[in-house]
Amino acid sequence: MFLCVGPTPAAQRVMVFPRLTLDAVNRARLTFDTAAGKAVNVAKVLRALGETVVVTGFAGGDRGTFLLDTLHRLGVAADFVNVPERTRECVTVIDEAGGTVTELVEESRWVAPSAYEALWSRVLLHLPACRAVVLSGTLTPEAPVDFYARCVARARAEGRLTVVDARGAPLLAVLAARPGLVKPNRAELAATVGRELPDETATLAAARALLARGAERVVVTAGREPLLAVQGDYAWRITPPAVQPRNPIGSGDAFTAALVAALARGEELGPACRWGAAAGAANACTWLPGEVDPAQVRAFAAATTVEPLY
């Protein structure tokens, strides 16, 4: 079983417009609603790939009810902490003529410190049965910045693989707990190390800085561009297949899901990233985040290249 932890899930609406005109009335050709947020997307992809998964976080209000109902319909086991604060909503606006995808993100609300203790209890409850713990997404305002670090330390003590997809202070805090893998995108990595990353050399150096601070593995994604993976004295460049995307939102989460599944099977980091890249590409070919076609993932894996750098 895989445990996915993310305090800030979302009700997600995707609206597809033939042509989007600012400061005008626009009528959507298609509208979809689903459950999302980083941890939820990871859980949905793991479930689609045939894995057993439990996802936890905070859920509240009518949107929280929608979130839980949607996960139940998708066959994803959910054990959320109910909070008074309403679950946020995010809207993806797709302009088919312009080929643009715009994400409108509602920030999450503050929750009481007791909510984090309840979430910690959920982690402790499910940890003994899980093979890996994935911690992803932003924390709520004024949250304990070391919450992910606390989860990693406990999971590591029990011999579980840990994967963290975060940025900034929560990512820096988690490094001392020695996570099994951290997976920022290039912009998140730049924000974390506090400098621009203009090329591959700079990105590899920043990834190695995270290794030096405690991470066992670092994977840096970059959208359609090749991604980089670093572990010990080794590094790989992984080039995903070229696809005609519909909606790339959630592709990083799909990557995380397929990657952690491959690592849990015992694959090395470079080859495991092949599956991550394939799942990310498959996600981009769908309208909804985190709802991939497993057959397409397998096909894209065959078209993904993995190059050892050193």
PDB file of N, CA, C and O in Angstrom, residues 18 50 55-56 63 90 128 131-132 134 139 141 150 157-158 197 213-214 217-218 224-225 245 282 309:
ATOM      1  N   PRO A  18     -12.968  27.207 -27.065  1.00  0.00           N
ATOM      2  CA  PRO A  18     -12.419  27.218 -28.428  1.00  0.00           C
ATOM      3  C   PRO A  18     -11.437  28.374 -28.631  1.00  0.00           C
ATOM      4  O   PRO A  18     -10.407  28.224 -29.273  1.00  0.00           O
ATOM      5  N   GLY A  50      -2.934   0.349 -10.793  1.00  0.00           N
ATOM      6  CA  GLY A  50      -3.205  -0.932 -10.153  1.00  0.00           C
ATOM      7  C   GLY A  50      -2.675  -1.076  -8.739  1.00  0.00           C
ATOM      8  O   GLY A  50      -2.721  -2.180  -8.177  1.00  0.00           O
ATOM      9  N   VAL A  55      -5.101   8.049   0.658  1.00  0.00           N
ATOM     10  CA  VAL A  55      -4.724   9.455   0.631  1.00  0.00           C
ATOM     11  C   VAL A  55      -5.348  10.156   1.823  1.00  0.00           C
ATOM     12  O   VAL A  55      -6.487   9.865   2.205  1.00  0.00           O
ATOM     13  N   THR A  56      -4.587  11.068   2.426  1.00  0.00           N
ATOM     14  CA  THR A  56      -5.083  11.811   3.576  1.00  0.00           C
ATOM     15  C   THR A  56      -4.666  13.270   3.487  1.00  0.00           C
ATOM     16  O   THR A  56      -3.701  13.619   2.806  1.00  0.00           O
ATOM     17  N   ARG A  63     -17.240  21.410  -0.728  1.00  0.00           N
ATOM     18  CA  ARG A  63     -16.182  20.959  -1.630  1.00  0.00           C
ATOM     19  C   ARG A  63     -15.439  19.763  -1.047  1.00  0.00           C
ATOM     20  O   ARG A  63     -15.009  18.875  -1.781  1.00  0.00           O
ATOM     21  N   CYS A  90      -9.701  25.056  -7.490  1.00  0.00           N
ATOM     22  CA  CYS A  90      -8.797  25.549  -8.522  1.00  0.00           C
ATOM     23  C   CYS A  90      -9.464  25.361  -9.883  1.00  0.00           C
ATOM     24  O   CYS A  90     -10.203  24.398 -10.087  1.00  0.00           O
ATOM     25  N   PRO A 128       2.254   1.542   9.268  1.00  0.00           N
ATOM     26  CA  PRO A 128       2.718   0.147   9.353  1.00  0.00           C
ATOM     27  C   PRO A 128       2.379  -0.701   8.129  1.00  0.00           C
ATOM     28  O   PRO A 128       3.104  -1.654   7.826  1.00  0.00           O
ATOM     29  N   ARG A 131       4.100   0.647   1.916  1.00  0.00           N
ATOM     30  CA  ARG A 131       5.425   0.412   1.358  1.00  0.00           C
ATOM     31  C   ARG A 131       6.203   1.709   1.196  1.00  0.00           C
ATOM     32  O   ARG A 131       7.430   1.731   1.259  1.00  0.00           O
ATOM     33  N   ALA A 132       5.473   2.794   0.957  1.00  0.00           N
ATOM     34  CA  ALA A 132       6.113   4.094   0.739  1.00  0.00           C
ATOM     35  C   ALA A 132       5.145   5.196   1.132  1.00  0.00           C
ATOM     36  O   ALA A 132       3.922   5.015   1.068  1.00  0.00           O
ATOM     37  N   VAL A 134       4.283   9.221   0.304  1.00  0.00           N
ATOM     38  CA  VAL A 134       4.491  10.355  -0.587  1.00  0.00           C
ATOM     39  C   VAL A 134       3.883  11.583   0.079  1.00  0.00           C
ATOM     40  O   VAL A 134       2.681  11.610   0.371  1.00  0.00           O
ATOM     41  N   LEU A 139       1.812  23.417   2.417  1.00  0.00           N
ATOM     42  CA  LEU A 139       1.154  23.345   3.704  1.00  0.00           C
ATOM     43  C   LEU A 139       0.182  24.516   3.829  1.00  0.00           C
ATOM     44  O   LEU A 139       0.263  25.493   3.081  1.00  0.00           O
ATOM     45  N   PRO A 141      -1.554  27.899   5.592  1.00  0.00           N
ATOM     46  CA  PRO A 141      -0.928  29.050   6.247  1.00  0.00           C
ATOM     47  C   PRO A 141      -0.675  28.801   7.739  1.00  0.00           C
ATOM     48  O   PRO A 141      -1.520  28.231   8.430  1.00  0.00           O
ATOM     49  N   ARG A 150       8.781  15.647  10.078  1.00  0.00           N
ATOM     50  CA  ARG A 150       8.345  14.739  11.145  1.00  0.00           C
ATOM     51  C   ARG A 150       7.847  13.422  10.560  1.00  0.00           C
ATOM     52  O   ARG A 150       8.184  12.337  11.061  1.00  0.00           O
ATOM     53  N   ALA A 157      12.368   5.679  10.164  1.00  0.00           N
ATOM     54  CA  ALA A 157      12.661   4.833  11.317  1.00  0.00           C
ATOM     55  C   ALA A 157      11.999   3.463  11.197  1.00  0.00           C
ATOM     56  O   ALA A 157      12.497   2.482  11.747  1.00  0.00           O
ATOM     57  N   GLU A 158      10.885   3.419  10.450  1.00  0.00           N
ATOM     58  CA  GLU A 158      10.178   2.161  10.258  1.00  0.00           C
ATOM     59  C   GLU A 158      10.536   1.491   8.927  1.00  0.00           C
ATOM     60  O   GLU A 158       9.875   0.540   8.508  1.00  0.00           O
ATOM     61  N   LEU A 197      18.667  28.968 -12.169  1.00  0.00           N
ATOM     62  CA  LEU A 197      19.232  27.733 -12.707  1.00  0.00           C
ATOM     63  C   LEU A 197      19.103  27.784 -14.227  1.00  0.00           C
ATOM     64  O   LEU A 197      18.194  27.193 -14.811  1.00  0.00           O
ATOM     65  N   ARG A 213      22.697  17.938   1.725  1.00  0.00           N
ATOM     66  CA  ARG A 213      21.961  18.316   2.931  1.00  0.00           C
ATOM     67  C   ARG A 213      21.100  17.181   3.471  1.00  0.00           C
ATOM     68  O   ARG A 213      20.397  17.363   4.462  1.00  0.00           O
ATOM     69  N   GLY A 214      21.109  16.014   2.791  1.00  0.00           N
ATOM     70  CA  GLY A 214      20.434  14.870   3.379  1.00  0.00           C
ATOM     71  C   GLY A 214      19.572  14.030   2.471  1.00  0.00           C
ATOM     72  O   GLY A 214      19.242  12.891   2.801  1.00  0.00           O
ATOM     73  N   ARG A 217      18.024  10.836  -2.947  1.00  0.00           N
ATOM     74  CA  ARG A 217      17.867  10.965  -4.391  1.00  0.00           C
ATOM     75  C   ARG A 217      17.179  12.298  -4.670  1.00  0.00           C
ATOM     76  O   ARG A 217      16.342  12.745  -3.886  1.00  0.00           O
ATOM     77  N   VAL A 218      17.509  12.901  -5.810  1.00  0.00           N
ATOM     78  CA  VAL A 218      16.853  14.141  -6.237  1.00  0.00           C
ATOM     79  C   VAL A 218      16.472  13.988  -7.699  1.00  0.00           C
ATOM     80  O   VAL A 218      17.294  13.588  -8.531  1.00  0.00           O
ATOM     81  N   ARG A 224       8.100  19.813 -20.484  1.00  0.00           N
ATOM     82  CA  ARG A 224       8.373  18.997 -21.672  1.00  0.00           C
ATOM     83  C   ARG A 224       9.861  18.744 -21.872  1.00  0.00           C
ATOM     84  O   ARG A 224      10.246  17.888 -22.671  1.00  0.00           O
ATOM     85  N   GLU A 225      10.705  19.496 -21.190  1.00  0.00           N
ATOM     86  CA  GLU A 225      12.148  19.358 -21.359  1.00  0.00           C
ATOM     87  C   GLU A 225      12.666  18.123 -20.622  1.00  0.00           C
ATOM     88  O   GLU A 225      11.986  17.590 -19.747  1.00  0.00           O
ATOM     89  N   PRO A 245      -0.209  17.828 -26.051  1.00  0.00           N
ATOM     90  CA  PRO A 245      -0.898  17.865 -24.761  1.00  0.00           C
ATOM     91  C   PRO A 245      -2.286  18.489 -24.841  1.00  0.00           C
ATOM     92  O   PRO A 245      -2.532  19.395 -25.632  1.00  0.00           O
ATOM     93  N   ALA A 282       1.418  10.827 -20.283  1.00  0.00           N
ATOM     94  CA  ALA A 282       0.053  10.313 -20.412  1.00  0.00           C
ATOM     95  C   ALA A 282      -0.943  11.250 -19.733  1.00  0.00           C
ATOM     96  O   ALA A 282      -2.056  11.474 -20.248  1.00  0.00           O
ATOM     97  N   LEU A 309      24.592  10.252 -17.267  1.00  0.00           N
ATOM     98  CA  LEU A 309      25.477  11.410 -17.452  1.00  0.00           C
ATOM     99  C   LEU A 309      26.843  11.154 -16.851  1.00  0.00           C
ATOM    100  O   LEU A 309      27.862  11.587 -17.377  1.00  0.00           O
TER     101      LEU A 309
END
